[in-house]
Coordinates of C-alpha atoms and ligand atoms in Angstrom, one line a residue:
X1 CA 0.0 0.1 0.2
X2 CA 1.5 3.3 -1.0
X3 CA 1.5 6.1 2.0
X4 CA 0.3 8.8 -0.3
X5 CA -2.1 8.7 -3.3
X6 CA -3.7 11.8 -5.0
X7 CA -6.1 11.3 -7.9
X8 CA -7.1 14.3 -10.0
X9 CA -6.4 16.8 -7.1
X10 CA -7.6 20.1 -8.4
X11 CA -7.4 23.2 -6.1
X12 CA -9.0 26.7 -6.9
X13 CA -9.1 29.2 -4.3
X14 CA -12.2 31.4 -3.8
X15 CA -10.3 34.3 -5.4
X16 CA -10.6 32.2 -8.6
X17 CA -6.7 31.3 -8.7
X18 CA -6.2 27.4 -10.0
X19 CA -3.5 26.5 -7.7
X20 CA -3.6 22.7 -8.7
X21 CA -4.9 21.4 -11.9
X22 CA -5.6 17.5 -11.6
X23 CA -2.5 16.3 -9.9
X24 CA -2.2 12.7 -9.8
X25 CA 0.7 11.1 -7.3
X26 CA 1.8 7.9 -5.6
X27 CA 4.4 8.1 -3.2
X28 CA 5.3 4.5 -1.7
X29 CA 6.3 4.0 2.0
X30 CA 9.7 5.0 2.7
X31 CA 9.9 7.0 -0.4
X32 CA 11.6 10.5 -0.1
X33 CA 10.0 12.8 -2.5
X34 CA 10.9 16.2 -3.3
X35 CA 9.1 18.7 -5.1
X36 CA 10.7 21.7 -6.9
X37 CA 9.4 24.6 -9.2
X38 CA 9.0 28.4 -9.5
X39 CA 7.4 30.4 -6.6
X40 CA 3.6 30.3 -7.0
X41 CA 3.4 26.8 -8.8
X42 CA 1.3 25.3 -6.1
X43 CA 3.9 23.5 -4.0
X44 CA 2.7 24.8 -0.4
X45 CA -0.9 24.2 -1.5
X46 CA -0.1 20.6 -2.1
X47 CA 1.2 20.0 1.1
X48 CA -1.5 21.7 2.8
X49 CA -4.0 19.4 1.1
X50 CA -2.0 16.3 1.7
X51 CA -2.0 17.5 5.5
X52 CA -5.6 18.1 5.5
X53 CA -4.9 21.8 6.4
X54 CA -6.9 22.8 3.5
X55 CA -9.4 20.9 1.2
X56 CA -8.9 20.1 -2.5
X57 CA -11.8 21.4 -4.8
X58 CA -12.1 18.0 -6.4
X59 CA -10.1 14.8 -6.5
X60 CA -9.4 12.4 -4.2
X61 CA -6.4 12.5 -1.3
X62 CA -5.3 9.3 0.9
X63 CA -2.6 9.5 3.4
X64 CA -1.7 6.7 5.8
X65 CA -1.7 8.1 9.4
X66 CA -1.6 11.6 10.5
X67 CA 1.1 13.3 8.5
X68 CA 3.2 15.8 10.5
X69 CA 4.1 19.2 8.9
X70 CA 7.3 21.0 9.2
X71 CA 7.9 24.7 7.9
X72 CA 10.8 27.1 7.1
X73 CA 9.6 29.2 10.3
X74 CA 9.1 26.6 12.7
X75 CA 7.2 28.4 15.9
X76 CA 9.0 26.9 18.8
X77 CA 7.5 28.1 22.0
X78 CA 9.9 30.8 23.2
X79 CA 9.2 30.2 26.9
X80 CA 9.9 26.8 26.8
X81 CA 13.2 24.6 26.6
X82 CA 14.3 22.8 23.8
X83 CA 13.3 19.6 25.5
X84 CA 9.9 20.7 26.5
X85 CA 9.3 22.2 23.0
X86 CA 10.2 18.4 21.7
X87 CA 8.0 16.9 24.3
X88 CA 5.2 19.2 23.7
X89 CA 3.4 17.1 21.1
X90 CA 3.7 14.0 23.4
X91 CA 2.2 16.2 26.0
X92 CA -0.9 17.1 23.8
X93 CA -1.1 13.4 23.1
X94 CA -1.2 12.7 27.0
X95 CA 2.0 10.8 27.1
X96 CA 2.9 10.6 30.8
X97 CA 5.7 13.2 32.1
X98 CA 8.6 10.8 32.6
X99 CA 8.2 8.8 29.4
X100 CA 7.7 11.8 27.2
X101 CA 11.0 13.7 28.9
X102 CA 12.9 10.4 28.1
X103 CA 11.9 10.4 24.6
X104 CA 12.4 13.8 24.2
X105 CA 15.8 13.8 25.4
X106 CA 16.5 10.8 23.0
X107 CA 15.0 12.4 20.0
X108 CA 17.5 15.6 20.9
X109 CA 20.2 13.2 21.1
X110 CA 19.5 12.1 17.5
X111 CA 20.0 15.3 16.0
X112 CA 22.9 15.9 18.0
X113 CA 21.4 18.4 20.5
X114 CA 21.6 16.0 23.5
X115 CA 23.5 18.7 25.6
X116 CA 21.4 21.8 25.0
X117 CA 18.0 20.2 26.2
X118 CA 17.6 23.1 28.9
X119 CA 18.2 26.0 26.1
X120 CA 15.3 28.2 25.3
X121 CA 14.9 28.9 21.3
X122 CA 16.5 32.4 21.6
X123 CA 19.7 30.7 23.2
X124 CA 20.3 28.7 19.8
X125 CA 21.4 29.4 16.4
X126 CA 19.0 29.2 13.6
X127 CA 20.2 25.4 12.6
X128 CA 19.8 24.4 16.2
X129 CA 16.2 25.8 16.3
X130 CA 15.5 23.7 13.1
X131 CA 16.9 20.6 14.6
X132 CA 14.9 21.3 17.8
X133 CA 12.0 21.6 15.4
X134 CA 13.0 18.5 13.3
X135 CA 13.1 16.7 16.5
X136 CA 9.6 18.0 17.6
X137 CA 8.1 16.8 14.2
X138 CA 9.6 13.5 14.9
X139 CA 8.0 13.1 18.3
X140 CA 4.6 13.2 16.5
X141 CA 5.7 9.7 15.3
X142 CA 4.0 10.5 12.2
X143 CA 5.0 8.0 9.6
X144 CA 4.6 10.5 6.8
X145 CA 6.7 13.9 7.2
X146 CA 5.5 17.0 5.0
X147 CA 8.2 19.6 4.6
X148 CA 7.7 23.2 3.1
X149 CA 11.4 24.5 2.5
X150 CA 12.3 23.7 6.2
X151 CA 16.0 24.7 5.7
X152 CA 15.3 27.5 3.3
X153 CA 16.6 30.1 5.8
X154 CA 19.9 28.7 6.7
X155 CA 23.1 29.2 5.5
X156 CA 24.5 26.3 3.2
X157 CA 26.9 24.8 5.6
X158 CA 24.2 24.5 8.5
X159 CA 21.9 23.2 5.7
X160 CA 24.4 20.5 4.6
X161 CA 24.5 19.2 8.0
X162 CA 20.6 19.3 8.3
X163 CA 20.5 17.4 5.2
X164 CA 22.9 14.5 6.8
X165 CA 20.6 14.1 10.2
X166 CA 17.4 14.3 8.1
X167 CA 18.8 11.5 5.9
X168 CA 19.8 9.6 8.7
X169 CA 16.6 9.9 10.7
X170 CA 14.7 9.0 7.4
X171 CA 16.6 5.9 7.1
X172 CA 16.6 4.8 10.7
X173 CA 12.6 5.3 11.0
X174 CA 11.8 4.1 7.7
X175 CA 9.8 7.6 7.1
X176 CA 7.7 8.8 3.8
X177 CA 9.1 12.3 3.4
X178 CA 7.6 14.8 1.1
X179 CA 10.0 18.0 0.7
X180 CA 9.1 21.1 -1.1
X181 CA 12.1 23.4 -2.3
X182 CA 13.0 25.8 -4.9
X183 CA 16.5 24.6 -4.6
X184 CA 17.3 22.0 -7.3
X185 CA 20.6 21.2 -5.7
X186 CA 18.8 20.3 -2.2
X187 CA 16.2 18.1 -4.0
X188 CA 18.8 16.2 -5.8
X189 CA 21.0 15.6 -2.6
X190 CA 17.9 14.4 -0.7
X191 CA 15.4 12.8 -3.1
X192 CA 14.6 9.2 -4.7
X193 CA 12.6 11.1 -6.9
X194 CA 12.3 15.0 -7.8
X195 CA 8.8 15.9 -9.1
X196 CA 9.1 19.1 -11.3
X197 CA 5.7 21.4 -10.9
X198 CA 5.1 24.1 -13.9
X199 CA 3.9 27.4 -12.4
X200 CA 0.9 28.1 -14.4
X201 CA -1.7 26.0 -13.7
X202 CA -0.2 23.7 -11.1
X203 CA 0.5 20.7 -13.0
X204 CA 3.3 17.8 -12.9
X205 CA 5.4 18.7 -16.1
X206 CA 8.5 16.2 -15.1
X207 CA 9.6 13.4 -12.7
X208 CA 13.2 12.6 -12.5
X209 CA 14.4 9.3 -10.5
X210 CA 17.7 10.0 -8.7
X211 CA 19.5 6.6 -8.8
X212 CA 23.2 8.0 -8.7
X213 CA 25.0 7.5 -5.4
X214 CA 24.1 10.4 -3.3
X215 CA 27.0 12.9 -2.2
X216 CA 28.3 11.7 1.4
X217 CA 30.0 13.9 3.8
Ligands
LIG1 P1 4.1 27.8 -4.0 O1 4.3 27.2 -2.7 O2 4.7 27.0 -5.2 O3 4.9 29.2 -4.1 P2 1.5 28.1 -3.5 O4 0.8 27.0 -3.3 O5 1.8 29.0 -2.2 O6 2.7 28.0 -4.3 O7 0.1 29.2 -4.4 C1 -0.1 28.6 -5.7 C2 -1.1 29.6 -6.3 O8 -2.1 29.8 -5.2 C3 -0.5 31.1 -6.4 O9 -1.0 31.7 -7.7 C4 -0.7 31.7 -5.2 O10 -0.7 33.2 -5.3 C5 -2.2 31.4 -4.8 N1 -2.8 31.1 -3.4 C6 -2.0 30.5 -2.4 N2 -2.8 30.6 -1.2 C7 -3.6 31.3 -1.8 C8 -4.8 31.5 -1.0 N3 -4.8 31.3 0.3 N4 -5.9 32.4 -1.6 C9 -5.8 32.7 -2.8 N5 -4.8 32.4 -3.6 C10 -3.8 31.7 -3.1
LIG2 P1 21.9 28.8 -2.4 O1 20.7 27.8 -2.7 O2 22.1 29.3 -1.0 O3 22.6 29.4 -3.2 P2 23.2 26.2 -3.1 O4 22.8 25.0 -2.2 O5 22.6 26.4 -4.4 O6 22.8 27.5 -2.0 O7 24.8 26.0 -3.2 C1 25.4 25.8 -1.8 C2 26.9 26.5 -1.8 O8 27.6 25.8 -2.7 C3 27.0 27.7 -1.9 O9 27.6 28.5 -1.0 C4 26.9 28.0 -3.4 O10 27.8 29.2 -3.8 C5 28.2 26.7 -3.8 N1 27.7 26.3 -4.9 C6 26.9 25.9 -5.6 N2 27.2 25.5 -6.8 C7 28.4 25.7 -7.1 C8 29.3 25.3 -7.9 N3 28.8 24.7 -9.3 N4 30.6 25.7 -7.8 C9 30.8 26.1 -6.8 N5 30.3 26.2 -5.8 C10 29.0 26.1 -5.8

């Protein structure tokens, strides 16, 4: 069974803008797919519909489990420590305190932030904050991660480190990842498959399967 299946998904906003025009998509479990395309081609709309934040005008969407979304500007709670930020989804899900703090600590360690658990977001660099956000996204235990330019605000070197960490958690957890970026280099670095969307209207114009060995650090 595929992790994500879209059949003829069309989205027309109330303004009349046709953002997606008949998108058909199948993403296998464990696959890492990147969507690239110019600004306005419908990438965010697509993720919002897959996450159920927004509804398609027509067509059908099916996703295994409840996907987790991660954005470029990930709103960490400024008054909470890194550890409590990561534990937050588990707190909302009713996981007992001891267990959620233990898991949050392990998640922070998995993105190499085990020793800054008690720091607040403002005490961390942009790269560290996005790592905390990644750990918090993983805390939801969602089988499908939807990532909308999550590293777009980071410098190239920090982004490289985050790519390595995302790749290792993706492999270790067997996640399915749908990742939006306008950076083709980033897409080729991360994806099994790169899907190119055209700007007007939102359509898949080309798909590339990446079967060359990925760059290793
Ligand atoms: P991308 O993420 O690729 O930049 P978007 O999905 O944000 O593209 O936008 C696709 C198209 O839909 C654009 O023309 C954009 O202006 C329009 N759009 C996005 N969100 C809305 C909205 N809430 N209301 C009306 N039009 C929107
Ligand atoms: P950005 O999207 O921030 O421009 P890229 O991911 O495209 O970053 O590139 C990452 C880094 O690699 C940047 O510092 C960029 O200058 C450098 N770079 C990209 N392409 C080349 C290239 N062909 N030769 C040398 N340096 C490159």
